[in-house]
Amino acid sequence: MDYGKLIGDAFAYAKDGLLGNVGIWVMLLILMLVPAVPIFCWIFLMLLSLKAMPGLLFLAGSFGVALLLAVLLSAFYSGYQLKILRGETPLPPVTGFNTLFSDGIRYIVIQAIYMIPAIIVFCVFVLPMMLTMWMSVFSNEVPETMGPLFMTMMTGILITIIVSFIMGLFALIGVIRFARTGTFGEAFNFSAILATIGKIGWVTYIIALLIMFIVILIVSFVIGLIPYIGGILGFIINPFIGVFAIRYVCLLYDSAGTA
């Protein structure tokens, strides 16, 4: 695997598609920003209602509604990601919002299903320990088993991370299969997914993803170091990083010679 070529091709795709196409860049910024609106609105409303001392049930319920709206609004950007994963060249325009939304919802559902094993592990091994420890702190009673509880919780967190990573490897190929075939069930065609990863090579696949994350991390870190405008510049460049990352995994998938 020529990792340098993979990075170069993905960078060229993002550069050619976004530089000089301000409209696409701005639309992607909007799609990435819109999901945060319900959360900011919730925070603003909670600050206004502090004097009224809203109950815990109201706080949890209103936050749940805000979170649901944020997930639904994120479907537009997820749907656009699928257009790139289909291998469309050059970078497609941000159009067809009904299709973007419907595709994005299915994309989100696929990701959620793949995360079920990690959620189960978290709920079984981590959540009960966290609740027990929190209740002990609030009651000012530290049980003798606090040490073992903490170790069990940390072990559960480690297992959750490992399970999330493994399922993420399958989910990435599954989502691309869904994008290419348009069939929801193909996202869970594990025999085909294993065959694709096998053609890429498990070690090559993992190394390629690690390289992508390291490149993005370094770029984000360097931009963040820029005085005064680092945060703003980091936000503005998000569409470029997003397009680069999606095109990168698209090319990685294509390296297996799979349709």
JSON list of N, CA and C in Angstrom, two decimals, residues 18-65:
[
{"chain": "A", "resi": 18, "resn": "LEU", "atom": "N", "xyz": [-12.81, 21.96, -3.51]},
{"chain": "A", "resi": 18, "resn": "LEU", "atom": "CA", "xyz": [-13.20, 23.05, -2.63]},
{"chain": "A", "resi": 18, "resn": "LEU", "atom": "C", "xyz": [-12.56, 24.39, -2.97]},
{"chain": "A", "resi": 19, "resn": "LEU", "atom": "N", "xyz": [-11.29, 24.38, -3.34]},
{"chain": "A", "resi": 19, "resn": "LEU", "atom": "CA", "xyz": [-10.65, 25.64, -3.68]},
{"chain": "A", "resi": 19, "resn": "LEU", "atom": "C", "xyz": [-11.24, 26.17, -4.98]},
{"chain": "A", "resi": 20, "resn": "GLY", "atom": "N", "xyz": [-11.78, 27.34, -4.93]},
{"chain": "A", "resi": 20, "resn": "GLY", "atom": "CA", "xyz": [-12.45, 27.91, -6.09]},
{"chain": "A", "resi": 20, "resn": "GLY", "atom": "C", "xyz": [-13.92, 27.59, -6.14]},
{"chain": "A", "resi": 21, "resn": "ASN", "atom": "N", "xyz": [-14.40, 26.72, -5.23]},
{"chain": "A", "resi": 21, "resn": "ASN", "atom": "CA", "xyz": [-15.82, 26.40, -5.13]},
{"chain": "A", "resi": 21, "resn": "ASN", "atom": "C", "xyz": [-16.33, 26.84, -3.75]},
{"chain": "A", "resi": 22, "resn": "VAL", "atom": "N", "xyz": [-16.39, 28.14, -3.57]},
{"chain": "A", "resi": 22, "resn": "VAL", "atom": "CA", "xyz": [-16.76, 28.70, -2.28]},
{"chain": "A", "resi": 22, "resn": "VAL", "atom": "C", "xyz": [-18.16, 28.25, -1.87]},
{"chain": "A", "resi": 23, "resn": "GLY", "atom": "N", "xyz": [-19.04, 28.09, -2.86]},
{"chain": "A", "resi": 23, "resn": "GLY", "atom": "CA", "xyz": [-20.41, 27.69, -2.57]},
{"chain": "A", "resi": 23, "resn": "GLY", "atom": "C", "xyz": [-20.47, 26.35, -1.86]},
{"chain": "A", "resi": 24, "resn": "ILE", "atom": "N", "xyz": [-19.73, 25.36, -2.36]},
{"chain": "A", "resi": 24, "resn": "ILE", "atom": "CA", "xyz": [-19.71, 24.04, -1.73]},
{"chain": "A", "resi": 24, "resn": "ILE", "atom": "C", "xyz": [-19.11, 24.14, -0.33]},
{"chain": "A", "resi": 25, "resn": "TRP", "atom": "N", "xyz": [-18.02, 24.90, -0.22]},
{"chain": "A", "resi": 25, "resn": "TRP", "atom": "CA", "xyz": [-17.34, 25.06, 1.08]},
{"chain": "A", "resi": 25, "resn": "TRP", "atom": "C", "xyz": [-18.30, 25.65, 2.12]},
{"chain": "A", "resi": 26, "resn": "VAL", "atom": "N", "xyz": [-19.02, 26.71, 1.73]},
{"chain": "A", "resi": 26, "resn": "VAL", "atom": "CA", "xyz": [-19.95, 27.37, 2.66]},
{"chain": "A", "resi": 26, "resn": "VAL", "atom": "C", "xyz": [-21.10, 26.44, 3.02]},
{"chain": "A", "resi": 27, "resn": "MET", "atom": "N", "xyz": [-21.63, 25.72, 2.05]},
{"chain": "A", "resi": 27, "resn": "MET", "atom": "CA", "xyz": [-22.73, 24.80, 2.32]},
{"chain": "A", "resi": 27, "resn": "MET", "atom": "C", "xyz": [-22.31, 23.69, 3.28]},
{"chain": "A", "resi": 28, "resn": "LEU", "atom": "N", "xyz": [-21.09, 23.19, 3.12]},
{"chain": "A", "resi": 28, "resn": "LEU", "atom": "CA", "xyz": [-20.60, 22.15, 4.02]},
{"chain": "A", "resi": 28, "resn": "LEU", "atom": "C", "xyz": [-20.40, 22.71, 5.43]},
{"chain": "A", "resi": 29, "resn": "LEU", "atom": "N", "xyz": [-19.93, 23.95, 5.52]},
{"chain": "A", "resi": 29, "resn": "LEU", "atom": "CA", "xyz": [-19.81, 24.59, 6.83]},
{"chain": "A", "resi": 29, "resn": "LEU", "atom": "C", "xyz": [-21.17, 24.68, 7.52]},
{"chain": "A", "resi": 30, "resn": "ILE", "atom": "N", "xyz": [-22.19, 25.04, 6.75]},
{"chain": "A", "resi": 30, "resn": "ILE", "atom": "CA", "xyz": [-23.54, 25.15, 7.30]},
{"chain": "A", "resi": 30, "resn": "ILE", "atom": "C", "xyz": [-24.05, 23.78, 7.75]},
{"chain": "A", "resi": 31, "resn": "LEU", "atom": "N", "xyz": [-23.85, 22.76, 6.92]},
{"chain": "A", "resi": 31, "resn": "LEU", "atom": "CA", "xyz": [-24.31, 21.42, 7.27]},
{"chain": "A", "resi": 31, "resn": "LEU", "atom": "C", "xyz": [-23.61, 20.90, 8.52]},
{"chain": "A", "resi": 32, "resn": "MET", "atom": "N", "xyz": [-22.35, 21.28, 8.72]},
{"chain": "A", "resi": 32, "resn": "MET", "atom": "CA", "xyz": [-21.61, 20.84, 9.90]},
{"chain": "A", "resi": 32, "resn": "MET", "atom": "C", "xyz": [-22.01, 21.63, 11.14]},
{"chain": "A", "resi": 33, "resn": "LEU", "atom": "N", "xyz": [-22.46, 22.87, 10.95]},
{"chain": "A", "resi": 33, "resn": "LEU", "atom": "CA", "xyz": [-22.81, 23.74, 12.07]},
{"chain": "A", "resi": 33, "resn": "LEU", "atom": "C", "xyz": [-24.25, 23.54, 12.55]},
{"chain": "A", "resi": 34, "resn": "VAL", "atom": "N", "xyz": [-25.15, 23.26, 11.64]},
{"chain": "A", "resi": 34, "resn": "VAL", "atom": "CA", "xyz": [-26.58, 23.17, 11.96]},
{"chain": "A", "resi": 34, "resn": "VAL", "atom": "C", "xyz": [-26.90, 22.21, 13.11]},
{"chain": "A", "resi": 35, "resn": "PRO", "atom": "N", "xyz": [-26.28, 21.00, 13.19]},
{"chain": "A", "resi": 35, "resn": "PRO", "atom": "CA", "xyz": [-26.61, 20.10, 14.30]},
{"chain": "A", "resi": 35, "resn": "PRO", "atom": "C", "xyz": [-26.31, 20.67, 15.68]},
{"chain": "A", "resi": 36, "resn": "ALA", "atom": "N", "xyz": [-25.42, 21.64, 15.76]},
{"chain": "A", "resi": 36, "resn": "ALA", "atom": "CA", "xyz": [-25.08, 22.22, 17.07]},
{"chain": "A", "resi": 36, "resn": "ALA", "atom": "C", "xyz": [-26.12, 23.22, 17.55]},
{"chain": "A", "resi": 37, "resn": "VAL", "atom": "N", "xyz": [-26.98, 23.69, 16.65]},
{"chain": "A", "resi": 37, "resn": "VAL", "atom": "CA", "xyz": [-27.96, 24.71, 17.00]},
{"chain": "A", "resi": 37, "resn": "VAL", "atom": "C", "xyz": [-28.91, 24.27, 18.12]},
{"chain": "A", "resi": 38, "resn": "PRO", "atom": "N", "xyz": [-29.52, 23.06, 18.05]},
{"chain": "A", "resi": 38, "resn": "PRO", "atom": "CA", "xyz": [-30.41, 22.65, 19.14]},
{"chain": "A", "resi": 38, "resn": "PRO", "atom": "C", "xyz": [-29.70, 22.57, 20.49]},
{"chain": "A", "resi": 39, "resn": "ILE", "atom": "N", "xyz": [-28.44, 22.14, 20.50]},
{"chain": "A", "resi": 39, "resn": "ILE", "atom": "CA", "xyz": [-27.70, 22.04, 21.76]},
{"chain": "A", "resi": 39, "resn": "ILE", "atom": "C", "xyz": [-27.44, 23.42, 22.34]},
{"chain": "A", "resi": 40, "resn": "PHE", "atom": "N", "xyz": [-27.03, 24.37, 21.48]},
{"chain": "A", "resi": 40, "resn": "PHE", "atom": "CA", "xyz": [-26.80, 25.74, 21.95]},
{"chain": "A", "resi": 40, "resn": "PHE", "atom": "C", "xyz": [-28.10, 26.37, 22.44]},
{"chain": "A", "resi": 41, "resn": "CYS", "atom": "N", "xyz": [-29.19, 26.08, 21.75]},
{"chain": "A", "resi": 41, "resn": "CYS", "atom": "CA", "xyz": [-30.49, 26.61, 22.18]},
{"chain": "A", "resi": 41, "resn": "CYS", "atom": "C", "xyz": [-30.88, 26.05, 23.55]},
{"chain": "A", "resi": 42, "resn": "TRP", "atom": "N", "xyz": [-30.60, 24.76, 23.75]},
{"chain": "A", "resi": 42, "resn": "TRP", "atom": "CA", "xyz": [-30.91, 24.13, 25.04]},
{"chain": "A", "resi": 42, "resn": "TRP", "atom": "C", "xyz": [-30.10, 24.78, 26.16]},
{"chain": "A", "resi": 43, "resn": "ILE", "atom": "N", "xyz": [-28.81, 24.99, 25.91]},
{"chain": "A", "resi": 43, "resn": "ILE", "atom": "CA", "xyz": [-27.94, 25.62, 26.91]},
{"chain": "A", "resi": 43, "resn": "ILE", "atom": "C", "xyz": [-28.45, 27.03, 27.24]},
{"chain": "A", "resi": 44, "resn": "PHE", "atom": "N", "xyz": [-28.82, 27.77, 26.20]},
{"chain": "A", "resi": 44, "resn": "PHE", "atom": "CA", "xyz": [-29.32, 29.14, 26.39]},
{"chain": "A", "resi": 44, "resn": "PHE", "atom": "C", "xyz": [-30.60, 29.15, 27.21]},
{"chain": "A", "resi": 45, "resn": "LEU", "atom": "N", "xyz": [-31.53, 28.24, 26.90]},
{"chain": "A", "resi": 45, "resn": "LEU", "atom": "CA", "xyz": [-32.80, 28.17, 27.63]},
{"chain": "A", "resi": 45, "resn": "LEU", "atom": "C", "xyz": [-32.58, 27.75, 29.08]},
{"chain": "A", "resi": 46, "resn": "MET", "atom": "N", "xyz": [-31.62, 26.84, 29.30]},
{"chain": "A", "resi": 46, "resn": "MET", "atom": "CA", "xyz": [-31.33, 26.41, 30.67]},
{"chain": "A", "resi": 46, "resn": "MET", "atom": "C", "xyz": [-30.76, 27.55, 31.49]},
{"chain": "A", "resi": 47, "resn": "LEU", "atom": "N", "xyz": [-29.91, 28.36, 30.87]},
{"chain": "A", "resi": 47, "resn": "LEU", "atom": "CA", "xyz": [-29.34, 29.52, 31.58]},
{"chain": "A", "resi": 47, "resn": "LEU", "atom": "C", "xyz": [-30.44, 30.52, 31.94]},
{"chain": "A", "resi": 48, "resn": "LEU", "atom": "N", "xyz": [-31.41, 30.68, 31.04]},
{"chain": "A", "resi": 48, "resn": "LEU", "atom": "CA", "xyz": [-32.52, 31.61, 31.31]},
{"chain": "A", "resi": 48, "resn": "LEU", "atom": "C", "xyz": [-33.43, 31.09, 32.42]},
{"chain": "A", "resi": 49, "resn": "SER", "atom": "N", "xyz": [-33.52, 29.75, 32.55]},
{"chain": "A", "resi": 49, "resn": "SER", "atom": "CA", "xyz": [-34.46, 29.17, 33.50]},
{"chain": "A", "resi": 49, "resn": "SER", "atom": "C", "xyz": [-33.81, 28.77, 34.82]},
{"chain": "A", "resi": 50, "resn": "LEU", "atom": "N", "xyz": [-32.58, 29.22, 35.07]},
{"chain": "A", "resi": 50, "resn": "LEU", "atom": "CA", "xyz": [-31.89, 28.85, 36.31]},
{"chain": "A", "resi": 50, "resn": "LEU", "atom": "C", "xyz": [-32.65, 29.32, 37.55]},
{"chain": "A", "resi": 51, "resn": "LYS", "atom": "N", "xyz": [-33.24, 30.50, 37.47]},
{"chain": "A", "resi": 51, "resn": "LYS", "atom": "CA", "xyz": [-33.98, 31.02, 38.62]},
{"chain": "A", "resi": 51, "resn": "LYS", "atom": "C", "xyz": [-35.20, 30.17, 38.93]},
{"chain": "A", "resi": 52, "resn": "ALA", "atom": "N", "xyz": [-35.77, 29.56, 37.90]},
{"chain": "A", "resi": 52, "resn": "ALA", "atom": "CA", "xyz": [-36.95, 28.72, 38.11]},
{"chain": "A", "resi": 52, "resn": "ALA", "atom": "C", "xyz": [-36.59, 27.35, 38.66]},
{"chain": "A", "resi": 53, "resn": "MET", "atom": "N", "xyz": [-35.31, 27.03, 38.70]},
{"chain": "A", "resi": 53, "resn": "MET", "atom": "CA", "xyz": [-34.82, 25.74, 39.21]},
{"chain": "A", "resi": 53, "resn": "MET", "atom": "C", "xyz": [-35.55, 24.56, 38.57]},
{"chain": "A", "resi": 54, "resn": "PRO", "atom": "N", "xyz": [-35.37, 24.33, 37.28]},
{"chain": "A", "resi": 54, "resn": "PRO", "atom": "CA", "xyz": [-36.06, 23.22, 36.61]},
{"chain": "A", "resi": 54, "resn": "PRO", "atom": "C", "xyz": [-35.65, 21.88, 37.21]},
{"chain": "A", "resi": 55, "resn": "GLY", "atom": "N", "xyz": [-36.60, 20.94, 37.25]},
{"chain": "A", "resi": 55, "resn": "GLY", "atom": "CA", "xyz": [-36.34, 19.63, 37.82]},
{"chain": "A", "resi": 55, "resn": "GLY", "atom": "C", "xyz": [-35.44, 18.79, 36.94]},
{"chain": "A", "resi": 56, "resn": "LEU", "atom": "N", "xyz": [-34.91, 17.72, 37.53]},
{"chain": "A", "resi": 56, "resn": "LEU", "atom": "CA", "xyz": [-34.00, 16.84, 36.81]},
{"chain": "A", "resi": 56, "resn": "LEU", "atom": "C", "xyz": [-34.70, 16.19, 35.62]},
{"chain": "A", "resi": 57, "resn": "LEU", "atom": "N", "xyz": [-35.97, 15.82, 35.80]},
{"chain": "A", "resi": 57, "resn": "LEU", "atom": "CA", "xyz": [-36.72, 15.18, 34.72]},
{"chain": "A", "resi": 57, "resn": "LEU", "atom": "C", "xyz": [-36.87, 16.12, 33.54]},
{"chain": "A", "resi": 58, "resn": "PHE", "atom": "N", "xyz": [-37.14, 17.39, 33.82]},
{"chain": "A", "resi": 58, "resn": "PHE", "atom": "CA", "xyz": [-37.28, 18.39, 32.74]},
{"chain": "A", "resi": 58, "resn": "PHE", "atom": "C", "xyz": [-35.95, 18.59, 32.03]},
{"chain": "A", "resi": 59, "resn": "LEU", "atom": "N", "xyz": [-34.86, 18.67, 32.80]},
{"chain": "A", "resi": 59, "resn": "LEU", "atom": "CA", "xyz": [-33.53, 18.85, 32.21]},
{"chain": "A", "resi": 59, "resn": "LEU", "atom": "C", "xyz": [-33.19, 17.69, 31.28]},
{"chain": "A", "resi": 60, "resn": "ALA", "atom": "N", "xyz": [-33.42, 16.46, 31.78]},
{"chain": "A", "resi": 60, "resn": "ALA", "atom": "CA", "xyz": [-33.10, 15.28, 30.99]},
{"chain": "A", "resi": 60, "resn": "ALA", "atom": "C", "xyz": [-33.98, 15.19, 29.75]},
{"chain": "A", "resi": 61, "resn": "GLY", "atom": "N", "xyz": [-35.28, 15.47, 29.92]},
{"chain": "A", "resi": 61, "resn": "GLY", "atom": "CA", "xyz": [-36.20, 15.38, 28.79]},
{"chain": "A", "resi": 61, "resn": "GLY", "atom": "C", "xyz": [-35.91, 16.41, 27.72]},
{"chain": "A", "resi": 62, "resn": "SER", "atom": "N", "xyz": [-35.67, 17.65, 28.14]},
{"chain": "A", "resi": 62, "resn": "SER", "atom": "CA", "xyz": [-35.38, 18.71, 27.17]},
{"chain": "A", "resi": 62, "resn": "SER", "atom": "C", "xyz": [-34.05, 18.48, 26.46]},
{"chain": "A", "resi": 63, "resn": "PHE", "atom": "N", "xyz": [-33.07, 17.96, 27.21]},
{"chain": "A", "resi": 63, "resn": "PHE", "atom": "CA", "xyz": [-31.78, 17.66, 26.57]},
{"chain": "A", "resi": 63, "resn": "PHE", "atom": "C", "xyz": [-31.94, 16.51, 25.57]},
{"chain": "A", "resi": 64, "resn": "GLY", "atom": "N", "xyz": [-32.78, 15.53, 25.91]},
{"chain": "A", "resi": 64, "resn": "GLY", "atom": "CA", "xyz": [-33.03, 14.42, 24.99]},
{"chain": "A", "resi": 64, "resn": "GLY", "atom": "C", "xyz": [-33.64, 14.90, 23.69]},
{"chain": "A", "resi": 65, "resn": "VAL", "atom": "N", "xyz": [-34.58, 15.85, 23.79]},
{"chain": "A", "resi": 65, "resn": "VAL", "atom": "CA", "xyz": [-35.20, 16.41, 22.59]},
{"chain": "A", "resi": 65, "resn": "VAL", "atom": "C", "xyz": [-34.17, 17.16, 21.76]}
]
